[in-house]
Coordinates of C-alpha atoms and ligand atoms in Angstrom, one line a residue:
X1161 CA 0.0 0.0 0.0
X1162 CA 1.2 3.7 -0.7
X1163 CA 1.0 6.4 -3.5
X1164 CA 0.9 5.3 -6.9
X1165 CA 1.1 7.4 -9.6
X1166 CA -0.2 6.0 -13.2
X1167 CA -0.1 7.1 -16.9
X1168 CA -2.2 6.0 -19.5
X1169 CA -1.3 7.3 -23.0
X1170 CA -3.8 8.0 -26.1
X1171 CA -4.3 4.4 -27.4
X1172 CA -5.1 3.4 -23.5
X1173 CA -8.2 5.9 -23.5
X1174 CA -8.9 5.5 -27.3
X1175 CA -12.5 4.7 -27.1
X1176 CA -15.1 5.2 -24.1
X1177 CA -14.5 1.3 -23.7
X1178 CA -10.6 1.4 -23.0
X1179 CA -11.3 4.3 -20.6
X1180 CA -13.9 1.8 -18.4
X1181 CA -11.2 -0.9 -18.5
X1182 CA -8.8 1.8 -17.1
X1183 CA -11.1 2.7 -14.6
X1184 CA -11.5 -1.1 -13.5
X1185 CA -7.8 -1.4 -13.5
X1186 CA -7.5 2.2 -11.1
X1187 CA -10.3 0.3 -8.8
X1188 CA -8.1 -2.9 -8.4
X1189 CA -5.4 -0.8 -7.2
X1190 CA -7.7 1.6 -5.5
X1191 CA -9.1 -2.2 -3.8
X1192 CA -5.9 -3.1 -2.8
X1193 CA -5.4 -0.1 -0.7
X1194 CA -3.1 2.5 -2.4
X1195 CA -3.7 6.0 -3.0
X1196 CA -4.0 7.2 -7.1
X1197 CA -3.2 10.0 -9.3
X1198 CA -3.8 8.8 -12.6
X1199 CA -2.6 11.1 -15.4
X1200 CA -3.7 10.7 -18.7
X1201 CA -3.2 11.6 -22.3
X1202 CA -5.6 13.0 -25.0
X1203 CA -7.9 10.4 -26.4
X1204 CA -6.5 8.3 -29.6
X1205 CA -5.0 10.7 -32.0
X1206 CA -6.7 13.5 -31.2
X1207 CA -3.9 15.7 -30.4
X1208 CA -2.8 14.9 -34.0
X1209 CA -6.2 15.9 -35.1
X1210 CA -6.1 19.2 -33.4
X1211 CA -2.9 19.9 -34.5
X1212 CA -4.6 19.3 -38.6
X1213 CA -7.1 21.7 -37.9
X1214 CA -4.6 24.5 -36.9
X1215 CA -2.4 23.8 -40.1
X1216 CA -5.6 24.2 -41.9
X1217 CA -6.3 27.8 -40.6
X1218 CA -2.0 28.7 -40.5
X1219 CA 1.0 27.7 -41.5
X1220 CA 2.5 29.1 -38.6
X1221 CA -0.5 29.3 -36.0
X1222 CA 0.4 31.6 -33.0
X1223 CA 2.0 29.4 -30.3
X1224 CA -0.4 30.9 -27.5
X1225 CA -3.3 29.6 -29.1
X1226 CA -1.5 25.9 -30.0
X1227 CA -1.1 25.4 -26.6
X1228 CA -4.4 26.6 -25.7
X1229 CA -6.2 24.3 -28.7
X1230 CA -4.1 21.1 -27.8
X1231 CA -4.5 21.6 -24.1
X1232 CA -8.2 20.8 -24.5
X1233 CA -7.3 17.2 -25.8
X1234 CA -6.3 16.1 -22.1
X1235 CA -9.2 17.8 -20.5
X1236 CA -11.6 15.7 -22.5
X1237 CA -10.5 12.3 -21.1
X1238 CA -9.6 13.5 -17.6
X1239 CA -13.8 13.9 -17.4
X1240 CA -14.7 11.2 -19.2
X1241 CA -12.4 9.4 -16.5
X1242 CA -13.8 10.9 -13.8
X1243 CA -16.9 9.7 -14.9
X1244 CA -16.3 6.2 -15.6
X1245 CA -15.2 6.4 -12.2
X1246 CA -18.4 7.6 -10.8
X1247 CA -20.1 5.4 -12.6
X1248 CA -18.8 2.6 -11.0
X1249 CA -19.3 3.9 -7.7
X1250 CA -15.6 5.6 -7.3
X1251 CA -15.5 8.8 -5.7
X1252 CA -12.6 10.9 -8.5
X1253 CA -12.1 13.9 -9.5
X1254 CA -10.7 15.3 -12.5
X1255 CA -7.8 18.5 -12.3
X1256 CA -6.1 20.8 -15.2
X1257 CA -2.2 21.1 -15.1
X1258 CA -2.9 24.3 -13.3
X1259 CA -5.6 22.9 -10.8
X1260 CA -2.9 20.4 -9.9
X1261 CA -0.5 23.3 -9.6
X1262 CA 2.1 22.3 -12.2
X1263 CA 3.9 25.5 -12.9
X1264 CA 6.4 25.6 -16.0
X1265 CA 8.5 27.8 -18.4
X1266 CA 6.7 30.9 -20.2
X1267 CA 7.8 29.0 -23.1
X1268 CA 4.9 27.5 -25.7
X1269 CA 5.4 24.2 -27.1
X1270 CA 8.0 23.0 -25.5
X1271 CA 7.9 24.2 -21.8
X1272 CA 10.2 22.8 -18.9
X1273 CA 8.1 21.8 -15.4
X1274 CA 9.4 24.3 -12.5
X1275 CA 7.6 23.5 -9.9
X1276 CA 4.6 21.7 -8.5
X1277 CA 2.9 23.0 -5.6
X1278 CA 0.6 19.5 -4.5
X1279 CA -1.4 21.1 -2.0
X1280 CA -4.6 20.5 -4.0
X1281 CA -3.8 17.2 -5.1
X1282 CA -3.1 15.9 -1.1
X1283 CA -6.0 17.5 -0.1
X1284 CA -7.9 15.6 -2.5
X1285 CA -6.3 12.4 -1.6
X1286 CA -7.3 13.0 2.3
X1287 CA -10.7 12.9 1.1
X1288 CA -10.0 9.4 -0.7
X1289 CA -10.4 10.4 -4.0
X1290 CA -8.7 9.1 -7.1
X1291 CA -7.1 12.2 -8.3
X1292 CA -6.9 12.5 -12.4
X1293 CA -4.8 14.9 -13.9
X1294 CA -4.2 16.3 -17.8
X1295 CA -0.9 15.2 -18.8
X1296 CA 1.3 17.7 -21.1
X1297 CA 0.0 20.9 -19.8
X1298 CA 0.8 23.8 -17.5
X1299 CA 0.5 26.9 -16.7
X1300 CA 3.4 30.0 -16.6
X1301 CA 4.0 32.2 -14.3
X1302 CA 2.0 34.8 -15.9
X1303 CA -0.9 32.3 -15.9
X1304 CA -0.8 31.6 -19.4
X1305 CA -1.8 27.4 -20.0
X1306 CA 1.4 25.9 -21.7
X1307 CA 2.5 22.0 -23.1
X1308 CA 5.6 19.9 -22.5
X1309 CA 6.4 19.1 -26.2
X1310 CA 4.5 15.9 -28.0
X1311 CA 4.5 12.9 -25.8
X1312 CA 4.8 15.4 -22.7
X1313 CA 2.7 13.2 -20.5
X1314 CA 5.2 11.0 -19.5
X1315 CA 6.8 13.8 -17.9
X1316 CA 3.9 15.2 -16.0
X1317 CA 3.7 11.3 -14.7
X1318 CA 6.7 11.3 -13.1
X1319 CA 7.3 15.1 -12.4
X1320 CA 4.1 14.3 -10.2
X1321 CA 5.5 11.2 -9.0
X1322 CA 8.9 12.7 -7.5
X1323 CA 6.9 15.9 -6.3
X1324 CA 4.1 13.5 -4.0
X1325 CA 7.1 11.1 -3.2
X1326 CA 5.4 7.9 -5.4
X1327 CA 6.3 4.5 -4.7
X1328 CA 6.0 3.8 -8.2
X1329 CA 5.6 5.4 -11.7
X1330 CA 3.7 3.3 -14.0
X1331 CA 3.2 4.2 -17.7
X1332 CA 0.7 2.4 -19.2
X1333 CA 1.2 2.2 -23.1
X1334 CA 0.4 0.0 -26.8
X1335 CA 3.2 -2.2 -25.9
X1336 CA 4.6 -4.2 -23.2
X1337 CA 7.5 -2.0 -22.3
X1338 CA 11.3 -1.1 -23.9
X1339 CA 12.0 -3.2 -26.6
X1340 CA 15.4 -3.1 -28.5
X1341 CA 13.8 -1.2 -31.1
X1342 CA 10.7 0.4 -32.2
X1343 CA 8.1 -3.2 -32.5
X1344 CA 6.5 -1.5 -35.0
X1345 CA 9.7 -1.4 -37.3
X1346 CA 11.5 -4.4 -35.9
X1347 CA 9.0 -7.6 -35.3
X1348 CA 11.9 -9.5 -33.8
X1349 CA 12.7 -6.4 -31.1
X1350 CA 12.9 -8.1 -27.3
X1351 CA 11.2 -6.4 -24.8
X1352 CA 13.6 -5.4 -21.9
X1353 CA 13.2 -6.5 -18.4
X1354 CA 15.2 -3.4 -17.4
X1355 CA 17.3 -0.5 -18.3
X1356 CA 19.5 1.8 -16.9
X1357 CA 18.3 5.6 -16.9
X1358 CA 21.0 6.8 -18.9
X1359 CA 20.4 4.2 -21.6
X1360 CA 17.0 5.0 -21.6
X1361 CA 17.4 8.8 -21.5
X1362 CA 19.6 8.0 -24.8
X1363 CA 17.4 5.8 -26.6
X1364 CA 14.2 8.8 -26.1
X1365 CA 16.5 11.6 -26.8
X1366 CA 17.2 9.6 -30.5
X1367 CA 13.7 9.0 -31.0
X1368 CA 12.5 5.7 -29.0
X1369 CA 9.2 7.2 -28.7
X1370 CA 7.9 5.0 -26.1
X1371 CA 9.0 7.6 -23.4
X1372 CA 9.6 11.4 -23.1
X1373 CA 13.4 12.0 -22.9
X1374 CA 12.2 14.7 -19.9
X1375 CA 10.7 11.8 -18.0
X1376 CA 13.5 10.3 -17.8
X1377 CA 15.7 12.9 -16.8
X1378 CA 13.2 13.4 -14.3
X1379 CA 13.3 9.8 -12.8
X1380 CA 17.0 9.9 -13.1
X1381 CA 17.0 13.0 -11.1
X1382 CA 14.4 12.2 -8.3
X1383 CA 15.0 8.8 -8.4
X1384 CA 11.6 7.6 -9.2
X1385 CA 10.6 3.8 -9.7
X1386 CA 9.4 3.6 -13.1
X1387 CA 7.4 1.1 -14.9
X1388 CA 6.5 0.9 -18.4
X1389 CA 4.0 -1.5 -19.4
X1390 CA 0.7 -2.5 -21.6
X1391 CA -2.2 -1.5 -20.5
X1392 CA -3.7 -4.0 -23.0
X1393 CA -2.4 -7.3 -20.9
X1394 CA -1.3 -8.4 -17.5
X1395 CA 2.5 -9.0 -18.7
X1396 CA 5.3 -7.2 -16.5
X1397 CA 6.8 -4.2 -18.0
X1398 CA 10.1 -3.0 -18.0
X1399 CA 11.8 -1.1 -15.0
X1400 CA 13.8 1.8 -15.5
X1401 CA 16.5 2.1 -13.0
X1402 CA 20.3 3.1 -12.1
X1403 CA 21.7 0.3 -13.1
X1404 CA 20.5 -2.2 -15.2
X1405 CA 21.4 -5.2 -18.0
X1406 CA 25.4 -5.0 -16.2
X1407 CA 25.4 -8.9 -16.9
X1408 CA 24.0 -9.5 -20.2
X1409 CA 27.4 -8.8 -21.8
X1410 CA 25.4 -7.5 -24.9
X1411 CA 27.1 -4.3 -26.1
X1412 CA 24.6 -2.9 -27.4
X1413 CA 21.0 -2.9 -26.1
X1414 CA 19.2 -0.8 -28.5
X1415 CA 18.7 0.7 -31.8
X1416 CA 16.4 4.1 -32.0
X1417 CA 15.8 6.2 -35.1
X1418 CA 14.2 9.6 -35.8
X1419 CA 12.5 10.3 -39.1
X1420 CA 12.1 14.0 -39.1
X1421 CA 15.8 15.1 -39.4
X1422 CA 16.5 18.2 -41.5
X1423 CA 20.4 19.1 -42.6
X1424 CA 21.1 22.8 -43.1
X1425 CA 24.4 24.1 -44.1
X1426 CA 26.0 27.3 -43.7
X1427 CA 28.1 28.1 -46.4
X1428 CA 31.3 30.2 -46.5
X1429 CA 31.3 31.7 -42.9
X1430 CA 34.3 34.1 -41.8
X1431 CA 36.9 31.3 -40.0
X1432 CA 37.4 33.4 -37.2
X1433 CA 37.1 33.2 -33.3
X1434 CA 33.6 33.5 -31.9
X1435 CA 31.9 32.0 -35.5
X1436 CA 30.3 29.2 -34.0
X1437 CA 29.3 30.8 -30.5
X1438 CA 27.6 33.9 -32.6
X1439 CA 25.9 31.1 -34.8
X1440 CA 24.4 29.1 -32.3
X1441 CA 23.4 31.6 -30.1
X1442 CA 21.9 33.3 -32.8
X1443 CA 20.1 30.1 -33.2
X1444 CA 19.5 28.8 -29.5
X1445 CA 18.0 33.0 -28.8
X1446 CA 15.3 32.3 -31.9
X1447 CA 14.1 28.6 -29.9
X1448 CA 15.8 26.6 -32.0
X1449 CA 17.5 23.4 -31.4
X1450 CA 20.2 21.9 -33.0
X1451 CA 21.5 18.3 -33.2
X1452 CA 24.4 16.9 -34.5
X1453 CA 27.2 19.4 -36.0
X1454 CA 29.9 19.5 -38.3
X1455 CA 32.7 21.7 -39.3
X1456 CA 34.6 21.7 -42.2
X1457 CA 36.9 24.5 -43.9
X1458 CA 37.9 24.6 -47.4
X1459 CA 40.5 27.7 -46.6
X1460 CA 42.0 29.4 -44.0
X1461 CA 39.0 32.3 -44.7
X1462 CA 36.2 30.8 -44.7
X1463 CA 34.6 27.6 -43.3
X1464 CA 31.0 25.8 -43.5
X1465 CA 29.2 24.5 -40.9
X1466 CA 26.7 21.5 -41.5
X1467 CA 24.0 20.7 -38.3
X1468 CA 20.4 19.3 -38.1
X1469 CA 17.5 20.6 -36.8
X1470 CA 14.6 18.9 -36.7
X1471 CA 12.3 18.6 -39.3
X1472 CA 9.6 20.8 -37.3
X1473 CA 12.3 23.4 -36.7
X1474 CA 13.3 23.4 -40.4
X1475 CA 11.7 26.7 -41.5
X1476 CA 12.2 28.9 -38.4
X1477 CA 16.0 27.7 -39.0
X1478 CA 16.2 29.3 -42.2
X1479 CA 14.0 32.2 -41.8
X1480 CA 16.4 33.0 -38.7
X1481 CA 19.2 32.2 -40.7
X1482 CA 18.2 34.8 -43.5
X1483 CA 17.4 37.7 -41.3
X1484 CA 20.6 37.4 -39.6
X1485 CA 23.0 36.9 -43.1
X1486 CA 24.9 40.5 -42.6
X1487 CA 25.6 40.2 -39.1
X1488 CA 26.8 36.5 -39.4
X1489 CA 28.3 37.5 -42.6
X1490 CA 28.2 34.0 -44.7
X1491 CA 27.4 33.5 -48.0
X1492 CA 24.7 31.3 -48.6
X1493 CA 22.6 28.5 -46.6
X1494 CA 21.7 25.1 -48.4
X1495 CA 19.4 22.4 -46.5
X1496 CA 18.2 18.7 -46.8
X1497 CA 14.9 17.0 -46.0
X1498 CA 14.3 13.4 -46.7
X1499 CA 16.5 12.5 -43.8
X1500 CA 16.5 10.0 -40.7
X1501 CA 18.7 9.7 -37.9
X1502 CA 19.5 6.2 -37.1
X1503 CA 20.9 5.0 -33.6
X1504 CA 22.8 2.4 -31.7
X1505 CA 23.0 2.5 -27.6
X1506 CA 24.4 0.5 -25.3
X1507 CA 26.4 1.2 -21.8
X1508 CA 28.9 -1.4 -22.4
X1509 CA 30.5 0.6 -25.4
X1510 CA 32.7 2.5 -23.5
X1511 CA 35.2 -0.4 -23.3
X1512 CA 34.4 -1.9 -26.6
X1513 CA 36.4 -0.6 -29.7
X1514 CA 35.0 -1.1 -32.8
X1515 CA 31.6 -0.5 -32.3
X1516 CA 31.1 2.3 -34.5
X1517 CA 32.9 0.6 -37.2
X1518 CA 30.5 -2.6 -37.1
X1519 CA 27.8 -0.1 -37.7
X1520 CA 29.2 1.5 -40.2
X1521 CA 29.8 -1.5 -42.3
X1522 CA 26.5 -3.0 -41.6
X1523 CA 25.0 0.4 -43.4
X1524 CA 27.9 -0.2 -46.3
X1525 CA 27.1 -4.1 -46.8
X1526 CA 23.1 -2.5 -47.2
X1527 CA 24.5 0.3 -49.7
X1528 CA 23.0 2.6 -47.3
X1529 CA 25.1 6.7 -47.5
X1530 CA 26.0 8.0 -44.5
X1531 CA 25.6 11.5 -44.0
X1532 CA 26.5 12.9 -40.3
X1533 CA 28.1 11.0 -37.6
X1534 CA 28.1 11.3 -34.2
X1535 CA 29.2 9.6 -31.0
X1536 CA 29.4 9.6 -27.1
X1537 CA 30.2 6.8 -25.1
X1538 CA 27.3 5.2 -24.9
X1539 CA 25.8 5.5 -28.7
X1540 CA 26.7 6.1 -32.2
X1541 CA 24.3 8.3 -34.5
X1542 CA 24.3 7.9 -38.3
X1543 CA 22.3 10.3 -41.0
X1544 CA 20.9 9.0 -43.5
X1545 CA 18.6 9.3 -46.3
X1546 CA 15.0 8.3 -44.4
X1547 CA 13.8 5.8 -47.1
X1548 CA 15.9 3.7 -45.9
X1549 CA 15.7 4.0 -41.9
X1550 CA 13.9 0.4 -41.5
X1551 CA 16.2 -1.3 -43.5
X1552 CA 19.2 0.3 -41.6
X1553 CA 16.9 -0.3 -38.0
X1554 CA 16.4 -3.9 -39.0
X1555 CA 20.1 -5.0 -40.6
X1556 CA 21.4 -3.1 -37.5
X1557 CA 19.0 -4.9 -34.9
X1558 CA 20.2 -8.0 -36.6
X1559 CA 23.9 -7.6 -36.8
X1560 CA 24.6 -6.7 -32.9
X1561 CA 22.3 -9.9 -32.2
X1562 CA 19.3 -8.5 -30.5
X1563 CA 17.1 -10.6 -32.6
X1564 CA 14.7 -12.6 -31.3
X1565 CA 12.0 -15.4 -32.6
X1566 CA 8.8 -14.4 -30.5
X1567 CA 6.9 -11.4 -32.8
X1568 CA 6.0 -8.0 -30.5
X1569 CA 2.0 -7.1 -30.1
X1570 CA 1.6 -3.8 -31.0
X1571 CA -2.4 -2.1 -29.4
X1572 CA -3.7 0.3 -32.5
X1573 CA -7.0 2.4 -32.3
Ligands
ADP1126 P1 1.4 6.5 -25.6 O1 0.3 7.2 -26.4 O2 0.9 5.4 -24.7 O3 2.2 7.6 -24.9 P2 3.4 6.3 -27.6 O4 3.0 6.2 -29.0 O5 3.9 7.7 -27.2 O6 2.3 5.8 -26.7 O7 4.6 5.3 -27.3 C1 4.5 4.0 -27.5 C2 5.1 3.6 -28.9 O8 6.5 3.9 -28.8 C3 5.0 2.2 -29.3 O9 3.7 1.9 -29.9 C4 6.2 2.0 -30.2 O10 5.8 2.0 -31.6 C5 7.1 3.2 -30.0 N1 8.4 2.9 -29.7 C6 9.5 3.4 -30.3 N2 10.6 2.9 -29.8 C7 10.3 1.9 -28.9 C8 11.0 1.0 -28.1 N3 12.3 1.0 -28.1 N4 10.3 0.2 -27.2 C9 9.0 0.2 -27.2 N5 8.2 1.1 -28.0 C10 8.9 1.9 -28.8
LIG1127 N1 -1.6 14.4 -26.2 C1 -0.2 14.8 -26.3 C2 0.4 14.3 -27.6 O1 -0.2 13.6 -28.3 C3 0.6 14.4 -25.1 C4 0.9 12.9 -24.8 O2 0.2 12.1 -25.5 O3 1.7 12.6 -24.0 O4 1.6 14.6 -27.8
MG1128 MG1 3.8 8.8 -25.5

């Protein structure tokens, strides 16, 4: 018995039938004496939906009013919730990101949690409730509603989690935990019984979507439990933790990619001191982030700098680029779409030489080009041309032996 906090993501609350067998599963634990706070995603695809609508109106829709429109997705199915609580004779009750006094960033889109002030959410707890909060949303200081970035309920999850001092963070998802690769791309990916929160924080930063990479900076931080697992069967999930898969001797435990990777090129900068801060600054004060960079000079003058943005980021990348041409002083900016970032991750790479290379002729033996590379010690990053990211996932997946017979079920709408 203690405070569980739970997550249930879009597919989970899809239809008004998977948000009754939610509710059943919230009165089990409710049964078996713990206190909830349940914090759930917009139904289905909804957000996506939303998200149409605005492109239909703008290209650019005001960021305000994005956060505003997609907030309303979560407030639908915290109600509908609620009421398939009530229904079932459940006392609940249903809170915003600002009733449940999560304070972020006056940044739209993408805003950072600051603080949580739980007072509501105890005193609802007191009074037995199960407490449901919208996942992805906020509010600034200046009392304007804000979101976390896509996926961003993962991180209201466990930034609630570490705030009310959880025993346990569960998110509830279409699969039964981490696999070794996406199960949608890779049939023979192995789910993972565990995995260390560094791994994991590298696999969602290079595009494992299964969990927001601020959750897991989050858990890592606070040291939350964390659980991910299918809300579609009883199977155990996968724990994320400090350390994790020391004795599987595997060097690598996981291959991520990211289709939506843009290349933009600077050409002919000034080679001097201070190029690259007064770039990326110039960049980083316009919201934008980069990825992986490159330098390469073709004279002692002048140089060209090659990074990549994502694919979302693409046109505020250039349109900041082009107002700021004098003052950078370069001669002309070429970009690339089309592109996917492919990744390999394991802890155990550190002390393994060679790794990169492996990868690198695995890609060559597929006649796949490699655009960017980049490295840390714990994964290796290739660019490459996106129509061919599930061929490069798979031969990849293959080659390093992660392969397994049993086929991944994957829960669609
Ligand atoms: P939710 O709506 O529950 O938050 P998401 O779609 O955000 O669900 O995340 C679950 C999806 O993440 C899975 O359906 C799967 O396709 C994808 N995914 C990508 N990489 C992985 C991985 N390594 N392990 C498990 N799932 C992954
Ligand atoms: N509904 C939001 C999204 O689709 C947040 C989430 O699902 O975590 O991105
Ligand atoms: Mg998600």
């Amino acid at each position: 018995m203690g405070l569980i906090v739970q997550k249930y993501g879009g597919t989970s609350v899809g239809t008004i039938e998977r948000i009754l067998r939610v509710a059943d599963r919230i009165i089990e634990y409710k049964q078996a004496g713990h206190d909830m706070v349940v914090v759930v995603s917009a139904m289905g695809k909804s957000t996506d939906v939303l998200v149409d609508m605005a492109k239909q109106l703008s290209p650019y829709p005001s960021e305000r009013e994005m956060d505003m429109l997609l907030a309303t997705g979560e407030q639908v199915s915290i109600a509908l919730l609620a009421m398939a609580l009530h229904q079932k004779g459940y006392d609940a009750i249903s809170l915003t990101g600002w009733q449940a006094g999560i304070t972020t960033e006056s940044v739209h889109g993408k805003a950072r949690i600051k603080h949580i002030d739980n007072g509501r959410i105890q005193s609802e707890l007191k009074r037995g409730r199960v407490v449901i909060v919208a996942g992805f949303q906020g509010i600034s200081e200046e009392g304007e509603i804000t979101t976390l970035g896509r996926g961003g309920s993962d991180t209201s999850a466990v930034a609630l989690a570490a705030s009310l001092n959880a025993d346990k963070c569960e998110i509830f998802t279409d699969v039964s935990g981490v696999f070794t690769a996406d199960p949608r791309v890779v049939p023979a990916a192995q789910k993972l019984d565990s995995i260390s929160y560094d791994e994991m924080l590298e696999l969602a930063n290079l595009g494992a979507g299964v969990l927001h990479p601020r959750s897991v900076e989050a858990a890592k931080q606070y040291k939350v439990r964390l659980v991910v697992r299918s809300s579609f069967t009883p199977e155990e999930g996968t724990y994320v933790e400090e350390v994790a898969n020391m004795e599987t001797g595997r060097v690598v435990s996981g291959v991520a990619h990211d289709e939506d990777v843009a290349k933009v090129t600077v050409v002919g900068m000034p080679a001097r001191v201070g190029t690259l801060s007064r770039l990326f600054n110039t960049l980083a004060d316009n919201q934008v982030n980069v990825d992986i960079i490159i330098q390469s000079s073709y004279d002692a003058a002048v140089t060209n700098i090659s990074f990549t943005v994502a694919s979302d980021d693409l046109r505020k990348t250039l349109d900041t680029l082009a107002r700021n041409q004098a003052n950078l002083g370069f001669e002309k900016v070429d970009h690339e779409e089309g592109l996917s970032k492919v990744s390999i991750v394991g802890a155990g790479m550190v002390n393994n030489p060679g790794v990169a290379a492996d990868m690198f002729r695995v890609l060559a033996e597929n006649e796949i080009s490699i655009k960017m590379v980049s490295t840390s010690d714990i994964k290796v990053s290739c660019v490459i041309p996106a129509k061919h990211t599930e061929l490069a996932v798979r031969a990849l997946h293959t080659a390093y032996g992660l392969d397994v017979a049993e086929q991944a079920v994957v829960h669609g709408l």
